[in-house]
CSV table of N, CA and C in Angstrom, one decimal:
chain,number,residue,atom,x,y,z
A,1,MET,N,-24.9,26.6,-56.5
A,1,MET,CA,-25.7,25.5,-55.6
A,1,MET,C,-25.7,24.2,-56.4
A,2,ALA,N,-25.6,23.3,-55.8
A,2,ALA,CA,-25.5,22.0,-56.4
A,2,ALA,C,-26.8,21.4,-57.0
A,3,PHE,N,-26.8,20.8,-58.0
A,3,PHE,CA,-27.9,20.3,-58.8
A,3,PHE,C,-28.7,19.5,-57.6
A,4,GLU,N,-28.3,18.6,-56.8
A,4,GLU,CA,-29.1,17.9,-55.9
A,4,GLU,C,-29.7,18.7,-55.0
A,5,ASP,N,-29.1,19.9,-54.7
A,5,ASP,CA,-29.8,21.0,-53.6
A,5,ASP,C,-31.0,21.6,-54.4
A,6,LEU,N,-30.9,21.7,-55.7
A,6,LEU,CA,-31.9,22.5,-56.5
A,6,LEU,C,-33.1,21.6,-56.4
A,7,GLN,N,-32.8,20.2,-56.9
A,7,GLN,CA,-34.0,19.4,-57.0
A,7,GLN,C,-34.5,19.0,-55.7
A,8,ALA,N,-33.8,19.1,-54.6
A,8,ALA,CA,-34.5,19.0,-53.0
A,8,ALA,C,-35.4,20.0,-53.0
A,9,GLU,N,-34.8,21.2,-53.2
A,9,GLU,CA,-36.2,22.4,-53.1
A,9,GLU,C,-37.1,22.5,-53.9
A,10,LEU,N,-36.9,22.0,-55.1
A,10,LEU,CA,-38.1,22.0,-56.4
A,10,LEU,C,-39.0,20.9,-55.5
A,11,SER,N,-38.5,19.8,-55.1
A,11,SER,CA,-39.3,18.7,-54.6
A,11,SER,C,-40.0,19.4,-53.4
A,12,LEU,N,-39.6,20.0,-52.4
A,12,LEU,CA,-40.2,20.7,-51.3
A,12,LEU,C,-41.4,21.8,-51.6
A,13,LEU,N,-41.1,22.5,-52.7
A,13,LEU,CA,-41.8,23.3,-53.3
A,13,LEU,C,-43.1,22.6,-53.9
A,14,LEU,N,-43.1,21.5,-54.4
A,14,LEU,CA,-44.0,20.8,-55.0
A,14,LEU,C,-44.9,20.2,-53.9
A,15,ASN,N,-44.3,19.8,-53.0
A,15,ASN,CA,-44.8,19.1,-51.7
A,15,ASN,C,-45.8,20.4,-51.2
A,16,GLN,N,-45.3,21.5,-51.0
A,16,GLN,CA,-46.1,22.6,-50.2
A,16,GLN,C,-47.0,23.1,-51.4
A,17,MET,N,-47.0,23.0,-52.6
A,17,MET,CA,-48.0,23.3,-53.6
A,17,MET,C,-49.2,22.6,-53.4
A,18,GLU,N,-48.8,21.1,-53.2
A,18,GLU,CA,-50.1,20.1,-52.9
A,18,GLU,C,-50.7,20.2,-51.5
A,19,ASN,N,-50.1,20.7,-50.7
A,19,ASN,CA,-50.9,20.9,-49.4
A,19,ASN,C,-51.1,22.3,-49.0
A,20,GLN,N,-50.9,23.0,-49.8
A,20,GLN,CA,-51.3,24.7,-49.7
A,20,GLN,C,-51.8,25.3,-51.0
A,21,PRO,N,-52.8,24.8,-51.5
A,21,PRO,CA,-53.1,25.2,-52.6
A,21,PRO,C,-53.4,26.8,-52.8
A,22,GLU,N,-53.8,27.3,-51.4
A,22,GLU,CA,-54.1,28.8,-51.5
A,22,GLU,C,-52.7,29.8,-51.9
A,23,ASP,N,-51.7,29.1,-51.8
A,23,ASP,CA,-50.6,30.0,-52.0
A,23,ASP,C,-49.8,29.4,-53.6
A,24,LYS,N,-50.6,28.9,-54.2
A,24,LYS,CA,-50.0,28.5,-55.6
A,24,LYS,C,-49.5,29.6,-56.5
A,25,HIS,N,-50.1,30.7,-56.5
A,25,HIS,CA,-49.1,31.7,-57.2
A,25,HIS,C,-47.7,32.0,-56.7
A,26,GLU,N,-47.5,32.1,-55.4
A,26,GLU,CA,-46.2,32.2,-54.8
A,26,GLU,C,-45.3,31.1,-55.2
A,27,LEU,N,-45.8,29.8,-54.9
A,27,LEU,CA,-45.1,28.7,-55.1
A,27,LEU,C,-44.8,28.4,-56.5
A,28,TYR,N,-45.7,29.0,-57.4
A,28,TYR,CA,-45.2,28.8,-59.0
A,28,TYR,C,-44.1,29.6,-59.2
A,29,LEU,N,-44.0,31.1,-58.7
A,29,LEU,CA,-43.0,32.1,-58.8
A,29,LEU,C,-41.6,31.2,-58.3
A,30,LEU,N,-41.7,30.7,-56.9
A,30,LEU,CA,-40.4,30.0,-56.5
A,30,LEU,C,-39.8,28.9,-57.2
A,31,ILE,N,-40.8,28.0,-57.9
A,31,ILE,CA,-40.6,26.6,-58.7
A,31,ILE,C,-39.8,27.4,-60.0
A,32,ARG,N,-40.4,28.6,-60.7
A,32,ARG,CA,-39.9,29.2,-61.7
A,32,ARG,C,-38.6,29.8,-61.6
A,33,GLU,N,-38.3,30.3,-60.3
A,33,GLU,CA,-36.9,31.0,-59.8
A,33,GLU,C,-36.0,29.7,-59.8
A,34,LYS,N,-36.3,28.8,-59.3
A,34,LYS,CA,-35.4,27.5,-59.1
A,34,LYS,C,-34.9,27.0,-60.3
A,35,LEU,N,-36.1,26.7,-61.4
A,35,LEU,CA,-35.9,26.3,-62.6
A,35,LEU,C,-34.8,27.3,-63.3
A,36,ASN,N,-35.1,28.5,-63.1
A,36,ASN,CA,-34.3,29.5,-63.7
A,36,ASN,C,-33.0,29.5,-63.3
A,37,GLU,N,-32.6,29.2,-62.2
A,37,GLU,CA,-31.4,29.0,-61.7
A,37,GLU,C,-30.7,27.7,-62.2
A,38,MET,N,-31.6,26.6,-62.5
A,38,MET,CA,-30.8,25.6,-63.1
A,38,MET,C,-30.5,25.8,-64.3
A,39,ARG,N,-31.3,26.5,-65.3
A,39,ARG,CA,-31.1,26.9,-66.6
A,39,ARG,C,-29.7,27.8,-66.7
A,40,ALA,N,-29.6,28.6,-65.8
A,40,ALA,CA,-28.4,29.6,-65.8
A,40,ALA,C,-27.0,28.8,-65.6
A,41,PHE,N,-27.2,27.7,-64.7
A,41,PHE,CA,-26.0,27.1,-64.3
A,41,PHE,C,-25.8,25.9,-65.6
A,42,GLY,N,-26.6,25.8,-66.5
A,42,GLY,CA,-26.7,24.8,-67.5
A,42,GLY,C,-26.9,23.4,-67.0
A,43,MET,N,-27.6,23.3,-65.8
A,43,MET,CA,-27.9,21.9,-65.4
A,43,MET,C,-29.2,21.6,-66.2
A,44,PRO,N,-29.4,20.2,-66.3
A,44,PRO,CA,-30.5,19.7,-67.0
A,44,PRO,C,-31.8,19.9,-65.8
A,45,VAL,N,-32.8,20.6,-66.7
A,45,VAL,CA,-34.2,20.7,-66.0
A,45,VAL,C,-35.3,19.6,-66.3
A,46,PRO,N,-35.9,19.1,-65.4
A,46,PRO,CA,-36.6,17.9,-65.4
A,46,PRO,C,-37.8,18.2,-66.4
A,47,GLU,N,-38.0,17.6,-67.4
A,47,GLU,CA,-39.1,17.9,-68.5
A,47,GLU,C,-40.6,18.1,-67.7
A,48,ASP,N,-40.8,17.2,-66.5
A,48,ASP,CA,-42.2,17.4,-66.0
A,48,ASP,C,-42.3,18.5,-65.5
A,49,LEU,N,-41.4,19.1,-64.9
A,49,LEU,CA,-41.4,20.5,-64.1
A,49,LEU,C,-41.4,21.5,-65.0
A,50,VAL,N,-40.8,21.4,-66.2
A,50,VAL,CA,-41.2,22.3,-67.3
A,50,VAL,C,-42.4,22.5,-67.6
A,51,ARG,N,-43.1,21.3,-67.8
A,51,ARG,CA,-44.6,21.2,-68.1
A,51,ARG,C,-45.4,21.8,-67.0
A,52,LEU,N,-44.8,21.6,-66.0
A,52,LEU,CA,-45.9,22.2,-64.5
A,52,LEU,C,-45.6,23.5,-65.0
A,53,GLU,N,-44.4,24.0,-65.0
A,53,GLU,CA,-44.2,25.6,-65.0
A,53,GLU,C,-45.2,26.1,-66.1
A,54,GLN,N,-45.2,25.6,-67.5
A,54,GLN,CA,-45.9,26.2,-68.5
A,54,GLN,C,-47.4,25.9,-68.2
A,55,GLU,N,-48.0,24.8,-67.7
A,55,GLU,CA,-49.4,24.7,-67.3
A,55,GLU,C,-49.7,25.7,-66.2
A,56,LEU,N,-49.0,25.9,-65.2
A,56,LEU,CA,-49.4,27.1,-64.2
A,56,LEU,C,-49.5,28.3,-64.8
A,57,GLU,N,-48.4,28.7,-65.7
A,57,GLU,CA,-48.3,30.0,-66.2
A,57,GLU,C,-49.6,30.3,-67.1
A,58,ALA,N,-50.1,29.0,-67.9
A,58,ALA,CA,-51.4,29.2,-68.7
A,58,ALA,C,-52.4,29.4,-67.9
A,59,GLN,N,-52.6,28.6,-66.7
A,59,GLN,CA,-53.7,28.8,-65.8
A,59,GLN,C,-53.8,30.2,-65.1
A,60,PHE,N,-52.6,30.9,-64.8
A,60,PHE,CA,-52.5,32.1,-64.2
A,60,PHE,C,-52.7,33.3,-65.4
A,61,ILE,N,-52.3,33.2,-66.5
A,61,ILE,CA,-52.7,33.9,-67.7
A,61,ILE,C,-54.2,33.9,-67.8
A,62,ALA,N,-54.6,32.7,-67.9
A,62,ALA,CA,-56.2,32.7,-68.0
A,62,ALA,C,-57.2,33.3,-67.2
A,63,GLU,N,-56.6,33.7,-65.7
A,63,GLU,CA,-57.3,34.1,-64.7
A,63,GLU,C,-57.3,35.5,-64.9
A,64,ILE,N,-56.4,36.2,-65.7
A,64,ILE,CA,-56.4,37.6,-65.5
A,64,ILE,C,-57.3,38.3,-66.4
A,65,PRO,N,-58.2,39.0,-65.8
A,65,PRO,CA,-59.2,39.4,-66.4
A,65,PRO,C,-58.8,40.5,-67.7
A,66,PRO,N,-59.7,40.4,-68.8
A,66,PRO,CA,-59.6,41.3,-69.9
A,66,PRO,C,-59.5,42.9,-69.6
A,67,LYS,N,-58.4,43.7,-70.4
A,67,LYS,CA,-58.6,45.0,-69.9
A,67,LYS,C,-59.9,45.6,-70.8
A,68,LYS,N,-60.3,46.5,-70.2
A,68,LYS,CA,-61.5,47.2,-70.8
A,68,LYS,C,-60.9,48.4,-71.7
């Protein structure tokens, strides 16, 4: 997949995330998948998206209740 295609898909996913916050987990997983594709193909990964990925992951980890 071309770099421009991946960027376009990421942009679309980010727009969806802003417009449909109830699907935040699913969109996070899709963004993560696309970033991993970029990494696998040796493409440059935008730093702001890497930070977003890390921030969302931290939020989701914080939402997990501790095991008893």
